[in-house]
Amino acid sequence: GGPKSRGGRLHREILWVGDVIREEKGRRFFAAARLKDGCVVHVGSGVKLKAESRGAFYLAYVDELFEDEDGGLKVMKNRWFYLPRETNGKRKPTHEREVFLSDQTDFNFLTTVDAVANITHKRLIASSLDDYAAQGDNFFYSYKYIEPAGLFVPVSPEIKPVSSK
């Protein structure tokens, strides 16, 4: 069967943190969720998502957290970051932990989250990039990649990575 029949048990292992913040179109929205491993994902968190290939991953910011209208399935709306290998290669990354913000949003089950990741604008990093990057799942960005045009556009730290509702 599909994700509903396969993932029901996995969805039950993820717990909502706090009360419902709003209800809309049969969905119940929350500010945070506790994953099976105890990590808490908040709206605005960076997350590392599992990919099909071994050792591969995707990065995203969490825009919304909700329970689907059928009940029980934990879903997030996320905004993707491009890894350098996913771009056209016209701009070489300055560091192995550099990623590129996008305007692409998507819906994914919280069961696909592998870990919470720190994704920070380069100018907001207080330490050296190497010191920052050496701390677990830390990544940084200073450009947005506009995929259809293949363009890299500088973004300031004031531009919120989380997409609007």
CSV table of N, CA and C in Angstrom, one decimal:
chain,number,residue,atom,x,y,z
A,1,GLY,N,0.8,-1.2,0.0
A,1,GLY,CA,0.0,0.0,0.0
A,1,GLY,C,0.8,1.3,0.0
A,2,GLY,N,0.2,2.4,0.0
A,2,GLY,CA,0.8,3.7,0.0
A,2,GLY,C,1.3,4.1,1.3
A,3,PRO,N,1.7,5.4,1.5
A,3,PRO,CA,2.3,5.9,2.7
A,3,PRO,C,1.3,5.7,3.9
A,4,LYS,N,0.0,5.8,3.7
A,4,LYS,CA,-0.9,5.7,4.8
A,4,LYS,C,-0.8,4.4,5.5
A,5,SER,N,-0.9,3.3,4.6
A,5,SER,CA,-0.9,2.0,5.2
A,5,SER,C,0.5,1.6,5.8
A,6,ARG,N,1.6,2.0,5.1
A,6,ARG,CA,2.9,1.7,5.5
A,6,ARG,C,3.3,2.5,6.8
A,7,GLY,N,2.9,3.8,6.8
A,7,GLY,CA,3.5,4.7,7.8
A,7,GLY,C,2.7,5.0,9.0
A,8,GLY,N,1.6,4.4,9.2
A,8,GLY,CA,0.7,4.7,10.3
A,8,GLY,C,1.4,4.6,11.7
A,9,ARG,N,2.2,3.5,11.9
A,9,ARG,CA,2.9,3.3,13.1
A,9,ARG,C,4.0,4.4,13.3
A,10,LEU,N,4.7,4.7,12.2
A,10,LEU,CA,5.7,5.8,12.3
A,10,LEU,C,5.1,7.1,12.6
A,11,HIS,N,4.0,7.4,12.1
A,11,HIS,CA,3.3,8.7,12.4
A,11,HIS,C,2.9,8.8,13.8
A,12,ARG,N,2.5,7.7,14.4
A,12,ARG,CA,2.1,7.6,15.8
A,12,ARG,C,3.3,7.9,16.8
A,13,GLU,N,4.5,7.6,16.3
A,13,GLU,CA,5.7,7.8,17.1
A,13,GLU,C,6.1,9.3,17.2
A,14,ILE,N,5.5,10.1,16.3
A,14,ILE,CA,5.8,11.5,16.3
A,14,ILE,C,4.7,12.2,17.1
A,15,LEU,N,5.1,13.0,18.1
A,15,LEU,CA,4.1,13.7,19.0
A,15,LEU,C,4.1,15.2,18.8
A,16,TRP,N,2.9,15.8,18.8
A,16,TRP,CA,2.7,17.2,18.7
A,16,TRP,C,3.2,17.8,20.0
A,17,VAL,N,3.8,19.0,19.9
A,17,VAL,CA,4.3,19.7,21.1
A,17,VAL,C,3.4,21.0,21.2
A,18,GLY,N,2.7,21.1,22.3
A,18,GLY,CA,1.8,22.2,22.5
A,18,GLY,C,0.4,22.0,21.9
A,19,ASP,N,-0.4,23.1,22.0
A,19,ASP,CA,-1.8,23.0,21.5
A,19,ASP,C,-1.9,23.3,20.1
A,20,VAL,N,-3.1,23.0,19.5
A,20,VAL,CA,-3.4,23.4,18.1
A,20,VAL,C,-3.3,24.9,18.0
A,21,ILE,N,-2.6,25.5,17.0
A,21,ILE,CA,-2.5,26.9,16.9
A,21,ILE,C,-3.6,27.5,16.0
A,22,ARG,N,-4.1,26.6,15.0
A,22,ARG,CA,-5.3,27.0,14.2
A,22,ARG,C,-5.8,25.7,13.5
A,23,GLU,N,-7.0,25.9,13.0
A,23,GLU,CA,-7.6,24.8,12.3
A,23,GLU,C,-8.1,25.4,11.0
A,24,GLU,N,-7.8,24.7,9.9
A,24,GLU,CA,-8.2,25.2,8.6
A,24,GLU,C,-8.4,24.0,7.6
A,25,LYS,N,-9.5,24.0,6.9
A,25,LYS,CA,-9.8,23.0,5.9
A,25,LYS,C,-9.6,21.6,6.4
A,26,GLY,N,-10.0,21.3,7.6
A,26,GLY,CA,-9.9,20.0,8.2
A,26,GLY,C,-8.5,19.7,8.8
A,27,ARG,N,-7.6,20.6,8.6
A,27,ARG,CA,-6.2,20.3,9.1
A,27,ARG,C,-6.1,21.0,10.5
A,28,ARG,N,-5.3,20.4,11.4
A,28,ARG,CA,-5.0,21.0,12.7
A,28,ARG,C,-3.5,21.3,12.6
A,29,PHE,N,-3.2,22.6,12.8
A,29,PHE,CA,-1.8,23.1,12.7
A,29,PHE,C,-1.2,23.3,14.1
A,30,PHE,N,0.1,23.0,14.2
A,30,PHE,CA,0.9,23.0,15.4
A,30,PHE,C,2.2,23.8,15.2
A,31,ALA,N,2.8,24.3,16.3
A,31,ALA,CA,4.0,25.0,16.3
A,31,ALA,C,5.3,24.1,16.3
A,32,ALA,N,5.1,22.9,16.8
A,32,ALA,CA,6.3,22.0,16.9
A,32,ALA,C,5.8,20.5,17.0
A,33,ALA,N,6.8,19.6,16.8
A,33,ALA,CA,6.6,18.2,16.9
A,33,ALA,C,7.8,17.5,17.4
A,34,ARG,N,7.6,16.5,18.2
A,34,ARG,CA,8.8,15.7,18.8
A,34,ARG,C,8.9,14.5,17.9
A,35,LEU,N,10.1,14.3,17.3
A,35,LEU,CA,10.3,13.1,16.5
A,35,LEU,C,10.6,11.9,17.4
A,36,LYS,N,10.6,10.7,16.8
A,36,LYS,CA,10.9,9.5,17.5
A,36,LYS,C,12.2,9.5,18.3
A,37,ASP,N,13.2,10.2,17.8
A,37,ASP,CA,14.5,10.2,18.5
A,37,ASP,C,14.6,11.3,19.6
A,38,GLY,N,13.5,12.0,19.8
A,38,GLY,CA,13.4,13.1,20.8
A,38,GLY,C,13.7,14.5,20.3
A,39,CYS,N,14.2,14.6,19.1
A,39,CYS,CA,14.5,16.0,18.5
A,39,CYS,C,13.1,16.7,18.3
A,40,VAL,N,13.1,18.0,18.6
A,40,VAL,CA,11.9,18.8,18.4
A,40,VAL,C,12.1,19.6,17.1
A,41,VAL,N,11.1,19.5,16.2
A,41,VAL,CA,11.1,20.3,15.0
A,41,VAL,C,10.1,21.4,15.2
A,42,HIS,N,10.5,22.7,15.0
A,42,HIS,CA,9.6,23.8,15.1
A,42,HIS,C,9.3,24.4,13.7
A,43,VAL,N,8.2,25.1,13.6
A,43,VAL,CA,8.0,25.9,12.4
A,43,VAL,C,9.2,26.9,12.4
A,44,GLY,N,9.9,27.0,11.3
A,44,GLY,CA,11.1,27.8,11.1
A,44,GLY,C,12.4,27.0,11.3
A,45,SER,N,12.3,25.7,11.7
A,45,SER,CA,13.5,24.9,11.9
A,45,SER,C,14.0,24.5,10.5
A,46,GLY,N,15.3,24.3,10.5
A,46,GLY,CA,16.0,23.6,9.3
A,46,GLY,C,15.9,22.1,9.5
A,47,VAL,N,15.7,21.3,8.5
A,47,VAL,CA,15.6,19.9,8.6
A,47,VAL,C,16.4,19.2,7.5
A,48,LYS,N,17.0,18.1,7.8
A,48,LYS,CA,17.7,17.2,6.9
A,48,LYS,C,16.7,16.1,6.6
A,49,LEU,N,16.4,15.8,5.3
A,49,LEU,CA,15.4,14.8,4.9
A,49,LEU,C,16.1,13.7,4.2
A,50,LYS,N,15.6,12.5,4.5
A,50,LYS,CA,16.2,11.3,3.9
A,50,LYS,C,16.0,11.3,2.4
A,51,ALA,N,17.0,10.8,1.6
A,51,ALA,CA,16.9,10.7,0.2
A,51,ALA,C,17.0,9.2,-0.2
A,52,GLU,N,16.6,8.9,-1.4
A,52,GLU,CA,16.6,7.5,-1.8
A,52,GLU,C,18.0,6.9,-1.8
A,53,SER,N,19.0,7.6,-2.3
A,53,SER,CA,20.4,7.1,-2.3
A,53,SER,C,21.0,7.0,-0.9
A,54,ARG,N,21.8,6.1,-0.7
A,54,ARG,CA,22.5,5.9,0.6
A,54,ARG,C,23.4,7.1,0.8
A,55,GLY,N,23.3,7.7,2.0
A,55,GLY,CA,24.2,8.8,2.3
A,55,GLY,C,23.8,10.1,1.8
A,56,ALA,N,22.8,10.1,0.9
A,56,ALA,CA,22.3,11.4,0.3
A,56,ALA,C,21.2,12.0,1.2
A,57,PHE,N,21.0,13.3,1.1
A,57,PHE,CA,20.0,13.9,1.9
A,57,PHE,C,19.5,15.2,1.1
A,58,TYR,N,18.4,15.8,1.6
A,58,TYR,CA,17.9,17.1,1.2
A,58,TYR,C,17.8,18.0,2.4
A,59,LEU,N,17.8,19.3,2.1
A,59,LEU,CA,17.7,20.3,3.2
A,59,LEU,C,16.5,21.2,3.0
A,60,ALA,N,15.8,21.5,4.0
A,60,ALA,CA,14.6,22.4,3.9
A,60,ALA,C,14.4,23.2,5.2
A,61,TYR,N,13.6,24.2,5.1
A,61,TYR,CA,13.0,24.9,6.2
A,61,TYR,C,11.6,24.5,6.4
A,62,VAL,N,11.2,24.4,7.6
A,62,VAL,CA,9.8,24.0,7.9
A,62,VAL,C,8.9,25.3,8.0
A,63,ASP,N,7.9,25.3,7.1
A,63,ASP,CA,7.0,26.5,7.1
A,63,ASP,C,5.7,26.2,7.9
A,64,GLU,N,5.2,25.0,7.8
A,64,GLU,CA,4.0,24.7,8.6
A,64,GLU,C,4.1,23.3,9.0
A,65,LEU,N,3.4,23.0,10.2
A,65,LEU,CA,3.3,21.6,10.7
A,65,LEU,C,1.8,21.3,10.9
A,66,PHE,N,1.3,20.2,10.4
A,66,PHE,CA,-0.1,19.9,10.6
A,66,PHE,C,-0.4,18.5,10.5
A,67,GLU,N,-1.6,18.1,11.0
A,67,GLU,CA,-2.1,16.8,10.9
A,67,GLU,C,-3.1,16.8,9.8
A,68,ASP,N,-3.0,15.8,8.9
A,68,ASP,CA,-3.8,15.8,7.7
A,68,ASP,C,-5.3,15.6,8.1
A,69,GLU,N,-6.1,16.0,7.1
A,69,GLU,CA,-7.6,15.9,7.4
A,69,GLU,C,-8.1,14.5,7.6
A,70,ASP,N,-7.4,13.5,7.2
A,70,ASP,CA,-7.8,12.1,7.5
A,70,ASP,C,-7.4,11.7,8.9
A,71,GLY,N,-6.6,12.5,9.6
A,71,GLY,CA,-6.2,12.3,11.0
A,71,GLY,C,-5.0,11.3,11.1
A,72,GLY,N,-4.1,11.7,12.0
A,72,GLY,CA,-3.0,10.8,12.3
A,72,GLY,C,-1.8,11.0,11.5
A,73,LEU,N,-1.8,11.5,10.2
A,73,LEU,CA,-0.6,11.6,9.5
A,73,LEU,C,0.0,13.0,9.7
A,74,LYS,N,1.3,13.0,10.1
A,74,LYS,CA,2.0,14.3,10.5
A,74,LYS,C,2.7,14.8,9.2
A,75,VAL,N,2.3,16.0,8.8
A,75,VAL,CA,2.8,16.6,7.6
A,75,VAL,C,3.5,18.0,7.8
A,76,MET,N,4.5,18.3,7.0
A,76,MET,CA,5.1,19.6,7.0
A,76,MET,C,5.0,20.2,5.6
A,77,LYS,N,4.8,21.5,5.6
A,77,LYS,CA,5.1,22.3,4.4
A,77,LYS,C,6.5,22.8,4.5
A,78,ASN,N,7.3,22.6,3.5
A,78,ASN,CA,8.7,23.0,3.6
A,78,ASN,C,9.2,23.8,2.4
A,79,ARG,N,10.2,24.6,2.6
A,79,ARG,CA,10.9,25.3,1.6
A,79,ARG,C,12.3,24.7,1.4
A,80,TRP,N,12.6,24.3,0.2
A,80,TRP,CA,13.8,23.6,-0.1
A,80,TRP,C,15.0,24.5,-0.2
A,81,PHE,N,16.1,23.9,0.1
A,81,PHE,CA,17.5,24.5,-0.2
A,81,PHE,C,18.1,23.6,-1.3
A,82,TYR,N,18.8,24.2,-2.2
A,82,TYR,CA,19.5,23.4,-3.2
A,82,TYR,C,20.9,23.1,-2.7
A,83,LEU,N,21.3,21.9,-2.8
A,83,LEU,CA,22.7,21.5,-2.5
A,83,LEU,C,23.5,21.9,-3.8
A,84,PRO,N,24.8,22.1,-3.7
A,84,PRO,CA,25.5,22.5,-5.0
A,84,PRO,C,25.3,21.5,-6.1
A,85,ARG,N,25.3,20.2,-5.8
A,85,ARG,CA,25.1,19.2,-6.9
A,85,ARG,C,23.8,19.3,-7.6
A,86,GLU,N,22.8,20.0,-7.0
A,86,GLU,CA,21.5,20.1,-7.6
A,86,GLU,C,21.3,21.4,-8.5
A,87,THR,N,22.3,22.2,-8.5
A,87,THR,CA,22.3,23.4,-9.3
A,87,THR,C,23.0,23.2,-10.7
A,88,ASN,N,23.0,24.3,-11.5
A,88,ASN,CA,23.6,24.2,-12.8
A,88,ASN,C,25.1,24.2,-12.8
A,89,GLY,N,25.7,24.5,-11.6
A,89,GLY,CA,27.1,24.5,-11.5
A,89,GLY,C,27.8,25.8,-11.9
A,90,LYS,N,27.0,26.8,-12.2
A,90,LYS,CA,27.6,28.1,-12.7
A,90,LYS,C,28.2,28.9,-11.5
A,91,ARG,N,27.8,28.6,-10.3
A,91,ARG,CA,28.4,29.2,-9.1
A,91,ARG,C,29.0,28.1,-8.2
A,92,LYS,N,30.3,28.1,-8.1
A,92,LYS,CA,30.9,27.1,-7.3
A,92,LYS,C,30.7,27.5,-5.8
A,93,PRO,N,30.4,26.5,-4.9
A,93,PRO,CA,30.2,26.9,-3.5
A,93,PRO,C,31.6,27.3,-2.9
A,94,THR,N,31.5,28.2,-1.9
A,94,THR,CA,32.7,28.7,-1.3
A,94,THR,C,33.2,27.8,-0.2
A,95,HIS,N,32.3,26.8,0.2
A,95,HIS,CA,32.6,25.9,1.3
A,95,HIS,C,31.7,24.7,1.1
A,96,GLU,N,32.1,23.5,1.6
A,96,GLU,CA,31.4,22.3,1.5
A,96,GLU,C,30.0,22.3,2.1
A,97,ARG,N,29.8,23.3,3.1
A,97,ARG,CA,28.5,23.4,3.8
A,97,ARG,C,27.6,24.5,3.2
A,98,GLU,N,28.0,25.1,2.1
A,98,GLU,CA,27.2,26.2,1.5
A,98,GLU,C,26.0,25.5,0.7
A,99,VAL,N,24.8,26.1,0.9
A,99,VAL,CA,23.6,25.7,0.2
A,99,VAL,C,22.9,26.9,-0.3
A,100,PHE,N,21.9,26.7,-1.2
A,100,PHE,CA,21.3,27.8,-1.8
A,100,PHE,C,19.8,27.8,-1.6
A,101,LEU,N,19.3,28.9,-1.1
A,101,LEU,CA,17.8,29.1,-0.8
A,101,LEU,C,17.0,29.0,-2.1
A,102,SER,N,15.8,28.5,-2.0
A,102,SER,CA,14.9,28.4,-3.2
A,102,SER,C,13.6,29.0,-2.9
A,103,ASP,N,12.7,29.1,-3.9
A,103,ASP,CA,11.3,29.5,-3.7
A,103,ASP,C,10.4,28.3,-3.8
A,104,GLN,N,11.1,27.1,-4.0
A,104,GLN,CA,10.3,25.8,-4.1
A,104,GLN,C,9.8,25.3,-2.8
A,105,THR,N,8.5,25.1,-2.7
A,105,THR,CA,7.9,24.6,-1.5
A,105,THR,C,7.2,23.2,-1.8
A,106,ASP,N,7.0,22.4,-0.8
A,106,ASP,CA,6.5,21.1,-1.0
A,106,ASP,C,5.9,20.6,0.3
A,107,PHE,N,5.1,19.5,0.3
A,107,PHE,CA,4.6,18.9,1.5
A,107,PHE,C,5.2,17.5,1.6
A,108,ASN,N,5.7,17.3,2.8
A,108,ASN,CA,6.3,16.0,3.1
A,108,ASN,C,5.8,15.5,4.5
A,109,PHE,N,5.9,14.2,4.7
A,109,PHE,CA,5.6,13.6,6.0
A,109,PHE,C,6.7,13.9,6.9
A,110,LEU,N,6.4,14.1,8.2
A,110,LEU,CA,7.5,14.3,9.2
A,110,LEU,C,8.3,13.0,9.3
A,111,THR,N,7.8,11.9,8.9
A,111,THR,CA,8.6,10.6,9.0
A,111,THR,C,9.8,10.7,8.1
A,112,THR,N,9.8,11.6,7.1
A,112,THR,CA,11.0,11.7,6.2
A,112,THR,C,12.1,12.5,6.8
A,113,VAL,N,11.9,13.2,8.0
A,113,VAL,CA,12.9,14.0,8.6
A,113,VAL,C,14.0,13.1,9.3
A,114,ASP,N,15.2,13.3,8.9
A,114,ASP,CA,16.3,12.5,9.4
A,114,ASP,C,16.9,13.2,10.6
A,115,ALA,N,17.0,14.5,10.6
A,115,ALA,CA,17.6,15.3,11.7
A,115,ALA,C,17.2,16.7,11.6
A,116,VAL,N,17.3,17.4,12.7
A,116,VAL,CA,17.2,18.9,12.7
A,116,VAL,C,18.5,19.4,12.2
A,117,ALA,N,18.5,20.5,11.4
A,117,ALA,CA,19.8,21.0,10.8
A,117,ALA,C,19.8,22.5,11.1
A,118,ASN,N,20.9,23.1,11.3
A,118,ASN,CA,21.1,24.6,11.5
A,118,ASN,C,21.4,25.1,10.1
A,119,ILE,N,20.5,25.9,9.5
A,119,ILE,CA,20.8,26.6,8.2
A,119,ILE,C,20.7,28.1,8.4
A,120,THR,N,21.8,28.7,8.4
A,120,THR,CA,22.0,30.1,8.8
A,120,THR,C,22.5,30.9,7.7
A,121,HIS,N,22.1,32.2,7.6
A,121,HIS,CA,22.7,33.1,6.6
A,121,HIS,C,24.2,33.3,7.0
A,122,LYS,N,25.0,33.3,6.0
A,122,LYS,CA,26.5,33.5,6.2
A,122,LYS,C,26.9,34.6,7.1
A,123,ARG,N,26.2,35.8,7.0
A,123,ARG,CA,26.5,37.0,7.8
A,123,ARG,C,26.1,36.9,9.2
A,124,LEU,N,25.3,35.9,9.6
A,124,LEU,CA,24.8,35.7,10.9
A,124,LEU,C,25.7,34.7,11.7
A,125,ILE,N,26.7,34.2,11.1
A,125,ILE,CA,27.6,33.2,11.7
A,125,ILE,C,28.6,34.0,12.5
A,126,ALA,N,28.7,33.8,13.8
A,126,ALA,CA,29.6,34.5,14.7
A,126,ALA,C,31.0,34.0,14.6
A,127,SER,N,31.2,32.7,14.4
A,127,SER,CA,32.5,32.1,14.4
A,127,SER,C,33.0,32.0,12.9
A,128,SER,N,34.2,31.4,12.7
A,128,SER,CA,34.6,31.1,11.4
A,128,SER,C,33.7,30.1,10.7
A,129,LEU,N,33.7,30.1,9.4
A,129,LEU,CA,32.9,29.1,8.7
A,129,LEU,C,33.3,27.7,9.0
A,130,ASP,N,34.6,27.5,9.1
A,130,ASP,CA,35.1,26.1,9.5
A,130,ASP,C,34.7,25.7,10.8
A,131,ASP,N,34.7,26.6,11.8
A,131,ASP,CA,34.3,26.2,13.2
A,131,ASP,C,32.8,25.9,13.2
A,132,TYR,N,32.0,26.8,12.5
A,132,TYR,CA,30.6,26.6,12.4
A,132,TYR,C,30.2,25.2,11.7
A,133,ALA,N,30.9,25.0,10.6
A,133,ALA,CA,30.6,23.8,9.8
A,133,ALA,C,31.0,22.5,10.6
A,134,ALA,N,32.0,22.6,11.5
A,134,ALA,CA,32.4,21.4,12.2
A,134,ALA,C,31.4,20.9,13.2
A,135,GLN,N,30.4,21.7,13.5
A,135,GLN,CA,29.4,21.4,14.5
A,135,GLN,C,28.2,20.7,13.9
A,136,GLY,N,28.3,19.4,13.7
A,136,GLY,CA,27.1,18.6,13.3
A,136,GLY,C,26.5,19.0,12.0
A,137,ASP,N,25.2,19.1,12.0
A,137,ASP,CA,24.5,19.4,10.7
A,137,ASP,C,24.3,20.9,10.6
A,138,ASN,N,25.4,21.6,10.4
A,138,ASN,CA,25.3,23.1,10.2
A,138,ASN,C,25.6,23.4,8.7
A,139,PHE,N,24.8,24.2,8.2
A,139,PHE,CA,24.9,24.7,6.8
A,139,PHE,C,24.7,26.2,6.7
A,140,PHE,N,25.1,26.8,5.7
A,140,PHE,CA,24.9,28.3,5.5
A,140,PHE,C,24.5,28.6,4.1
A,141,TYR,N,23.9,29.8,3.9
A,141,TYR,CA,23.5,30.3,2.6
A,141,TYR,C,23.7,31.8,2.6
A,142,SER,N,23.9,32.3,1.4
A,142,SER,CA,23.9,33.7,1.1
A,142,SER,C,23.3,34.1,-0.2
A,143,TYR,N,22.9,33.0,-1.0
A,143,TYR,CA,22.4,33.2,-2.3
A,143,TYR,C,21.1,32.3,-2.4
A,144,LYS,N,20.2,32.9,-3.3
A,144,LYS,CA,19.0,32.1,-3.7
A,144,LYS,C,19.3,31.6,-5.1
A,145,TYR,N,18.9,30.3,-5.3
A,145,TYR,CA,19.1,29.8,-6.7
A,145,TYR,C,17.7,29.8,-7.3
A,146,ILE,N,17.6,30.5,-8.4
A,146,ILE,CA,16.3,30.5,-9.2
A,146,ILE,C,16.5,29.5,-10.3
A,147,GLU,N,15.9,28.3,-10.0
A,147,GLU,CA,16.1,27.1,-10.9
A,147,GLU,C,15.7,27.3,-12.3
A,148,PRO,N,14.5,27.8,-12.6
A,148,PRO,CA,14.2,27.8,-14.1
A,148,PRO,C,15.1,28.7,-14.9
A,149,ALA,N,15.6,29.8,-14.3
A,149,ALA,CA,16.5,30.7,-15.0
A,149,ALA,C,18.0,30.3,-14.8
A,150,GLY,N,18.3,29.4,-13.8
A,150,GLY,CA,19.7,29.1,-13.5
A,150,GLY,C,20.5,30.2,-12.9
A,151,LEU,N,19.8,31.1,-12.2
A,151,LEU,CA,20.4,32.3,-11.7
A,151,LEU,C,20.7,32.2,-10.2
A,152,PHE,N,21.8,32.8,-9.7
A,152,PHE,CA,22.1,32.9,-8.3
A,152,PHE,C,22.0,34.3,-7.9
A,153,VAL,N,21.1,34.6,-6.9
A,153,VAL,CA,20.8,36.0,-6.5
A,153,VAL,C,21.2,36.1,-5.0
A,154,PRO,N,22.1,37.1,-4.7
A,154,PRO,CA,22.4,37.3,-3.3
A,154,PRO,C,21.1,37.7,-2.5
A,155,VAL,N,21.0,37.1,-1.2
A,155,VAL,CA,19.9,37.4,-0.3
A,155,VAL,C,20.5,38.0,1.0
A,156,SER,N,19.8,38.9,1.6
A,156,SER,CA,20.3,39.5,2.8
A,156,SER,C,19.7,38.6,4.0
A,157,PRO,N,20.3,38.7,5.2
A,157,PRO,CA,19.8,38.0,6.3
A,157,PRO,C,18.3,38.4,6.7
A,158,GLU,N,17.9,39.6,6.3
A,158,GLU,CA,16.6,40.0,6.6
A,158,GLU,C,15.5,39.3,5.9
A,159,ILE,N,15.9,38.7,4.7
A,159,ILE,CA,14.9,37.9,4.0
A,159,ILE,C,14.6,36.6,4.7
A,160,LYS,N,13.4,36.4,5.2
A,160,LYS,CA,13.1,35.2,6.0
A,160,LYS,C,13.1,34.0,5.0
A,161,PRO,N,13.8,32.9,5.5
A,161,PRO,CA,13.9,31.7,4.7
A,161,PRO,C,12.5,31.0,4.6
A,162,VAL,N,11.7,31.2,5.6
A,162,VAL,CA,10.4,30.4,5.7
A,162,VAL,C,9.4,31.1,4.8
A,163,SER,N,8.8,30.4,3.9
A,163,SER,CA,7.9,30.9,2.9
A,163,SER,C,6.6,31.4,3.6
A,164,SER,N,5.9,32.3,2.9
A,164,SER,CA,4.7,32.9,3.5
A,164,SER,C,3.6,31.9,3.4
A,165,LYS,N,2.5,32.1,4.1
A,165,LYS,CA,1.4,31.1,4.2
A,165,LYS,C,0.6,31.2,2.9
